[in-house]
Tab-separated table of C-alpha atoms in Angstrom:
chain	number	residue	atom	x	y	z
T	1	UNK	CA	-55.996	-10.169	-41.178
T	2	UNK	CA	-52.997	-10.747	-38.848
T	3	UNK	CA	-50.500	-13.507	-39.155
T	4	UNK	CA	-49.146	-14.923	-36.263
T	5	UNK	CA	-47.626	-18.104	-36.315
T	6	UNK	CA	-46.769	-18.749	-33.162
T	7	UNK	CA	-47.352	-21.182	-30.381
T	8	UNK	CA	-50.638	-19.808	-28.152
T	9	UNK	CA	-51.625	-21.347	-24.650
T	10	UNK	CA	-54.574	-23.861	-25.269
T	11	UNK	CA	-57.459	-21.188	-24.369
T	12	UNK	CA	-56.428	-18.515	-26.609
T	13	UNK	CA	-58.939	-19.713	-29.737
T	14	UNK	CA	-61.544	-19.528	-27.323
T	15	UNK	CA	-61.047	-16.208	-26.202
T	16	UNK	CA	-60.123	-15.032	-29.688
T	17	UNK	CA	-63.679	-16.400	-30.748
T	18	UNK	CA	-65.488	-14.778	-27.727
T	19	UNK	CA	-63.791	-11.442	-28.902
T	20	UNK	CA	-65.923	-12.005	-32.426
T	21	UNK	CA	-62.888	-13.122	-34.424
T	22	UNK	CA	-62.116	-16.397	-36.191
T	23	UNK	CA	-58.690	-17.981	-35.421
T	24	UNK	CA	-57.011	-20.010	-37.671
T	25	UNK	CA	-55.101	-23.006	-35.936
T	26	UNK	CA	-53.315	-26.105	-36.455
T	27	UNK	CA	-52.648	-29.121	-34.147
T	28	UNK	CA	-48.584	-29.459	-34.061
T	29	UNK	CA	-46.777	-32.890	-34.715
T	30	UNK	CA	-44.350	-34.024	-31.492
T	31	UNK	CA	-41.375	-32.481	-33.483
T	32	UNK	CA	-43.325	-29.284	-34.294
T	33	UNK	CA	-44.318	-28.942	-30.773
T	34	UNK	CA	-40.907	-29.114	-29.568
T	35	UNK	CA	-39.037	-26.472	-31.782
T	36	UNK	CA	-42.288	-24.093	-31.433
T	37	UNK	CA	-41.726	-24.362	-27.625
T	38	UNK	CA	-38.112	-23.423	-27.961
T	39	UNK	CA	-38.799	-20.180	-29.918
T	40	UNK	CA	-41.615	-19.675	-27.313
T	41	UNK	CA	-39.031	-20.183	-24.620
T	42	UNK	CA	-36.752	-17.833	-26.300
T	43	UNK	CA	-39.457	-15.145	-26.728
T	44	UNK	CA	-41.111	-15.357	-23.145
T	45	UNK	CA	-37.003	-14.740	-21.955
T	46	UNK	CA	-37.203	-11.648	-24.345
T	47	UNK	CA	-40.393	-10.293	-22.681
T	48	UNK	CA	-38.632	-10.994	-19.263
T	49	UNK	CA	-35.763	-8.823	-19.889
T	50	UNK	CA	-37.707	-6.196	-21.447
T	51	UNK	CA	-40.285	-6.111	-18.472
T	52	UNK	CA	-40.199	-2.692	-16.677
T	53	UNK	CA	-41.573	-3.623	-13.236
T	54	UNK	CA	-42.065	-6.207	-10.672
T	55	UNK	CA	-45.267	-7.029	-11.888
T	56	UNK	CA	-44.182	-7.305	-15.356
T	57	UNK	CA	-41.316	-9.635	-14.286
T	58	UNK	CA	-43.598	-12.131	-12.596
T	59	UNK	CA	-46.046	-12.390	-15.341
T	60	UNK	CA	-43.071	-12.869	-17.863
T	61	UNK	CA	-41.520	-15.273	-15.192
T	62	UNK	CA	-44.802	-17.381	-15.052
T	63	UNK	CA	-44.985	-17.296	-18.623
T	64	UNK	CA	-41.641	-18.686	-18.944
T	65	UNK	CA	-41.888	-21.512	-16.404
T	66	UNK	CA	-45.061	-22.561	-18.077
T	67	UNK	CA	-42.827	-23.189	-21.588
T	68	UNK	CA	-40.390	-25.140	-19.321
T	69	UNK	CA	-43.125	-27.211	-17.859
T	70	UNK	CA	-43.934	-28.112	-21.318
T	71	UNK	CA	-40.320	-28.891	-22.190
T	72	UNK	CA	-39.924	-31.066	-19.649
T	73	UNK	CA	-42.723	-33.112	-20.821
T	74	UNK	CA	-41.647	-33.267	-24.418
T	75	UNK	CA	-37.793	-34.573	-23.030
T	76	UNK	CA	-39.961	-37.371	-21.230
T	77	UNK	CA	-39.643	-36.088	-17.642
T	78	UNK	CA	-42.337	-35.146	-15.138
T	79	UNK	CA	-42.272	-31.699	-13.361
T	80	UNK	CA	-41.139	-33.935	-10.287
T	81	UNK	CA	-38.167	-35.320	-12.103
T	82	UNK	CA	-37.202	-31.689	-13.047
T	83	UNK	CA	-37.363	-30.502	-9.754
T	84	UNK	CA	-35.253	-33.239	-8.591
T	85	UNK	CA	-32.228	-32.569	-11.104
T	86	UNK	CA	-33.003	-28.922	-10.069
T	87	UNK	CA	-32.329	-29.685	-6.519
T	88	UNK	CA	-29.351	-31.992	-7.218
T	89	UNK	CA	-27.645	-29.876	-8.878
T	90	UNK	CA	-28.396	-27.416	-6.161
T	91	UNK	CA	-26.809	-29.561	-3.827
T	92	UNK	CA	-23.850	-30.145	-5.904
T	93	UNK	CA	-23.154	-26.950	-7.482
T	94	UNK	CA	-25.469	-24.378	-5.354
T	95	UNK	CA	-27.934	-21.843	-6.128
T	96	UNK	CA	-27.629	-18.392	-6.925
T	97	UNK	CA	-27.974	-17.378	-3.169
T	98	UNK	CA	-24.871	-15.634	-2.520
T	99	UNK	CA	-24.993	-13.828	-5.889
T	100	UNK	CA	-21.334	-14.476	-7.034
T	101	UNK	CA	-19.602	-13.316	-10.346
T	102	UNK	CA	-16.625	-15.125	-11.337
T	103	UNK	CA	-14.192	-12.777	-12.829
T	104	UNK	CA	-11.762	-15.353	-13.953
T	105	UNK	CA	-9.762	-18.282	-13.073
T	106	UNK	CA	-5.589	-18.453	-13.036
T	107	UNK	CA	-3.823	-21.378	-13.853
T	108	UNK	CA	-0.594	-21.621	-11.465
T	109	UNK	CA	0.951	-24.010	-13.245
T	110	UNK	CA	0.774	-21.894	-16.530
T	111	UNK	CA	3.331	-19.897	-15.025
T	112	UNK	CA	5.642	-22.069	-13.455
T	113	UNK	CA	7.450	-23.117	-16.900
């Protein structure tokens, strides 16, 4: 018996059963679900960072996006609201298209004393 104790997608127990195995599952409370989604987000981000190919990378990004969708709902926001906030921040602060690396910031008033 292998113990996982991790959040899985909704169809995973059925897939395990079709493979002739017996999964043991539990339905989480809202607070447990939020905490497990946060762990899952870290797991998926780590898997993305370890991806070796573009195909692996896009698969892991899709998994991460699925977790982000679920987290948005947990925090009481629709996907549309999440996208509106993302767009608003892009207008106000920009996106990441220009590839800017901020190296340092100097405060001229610090040197005028």
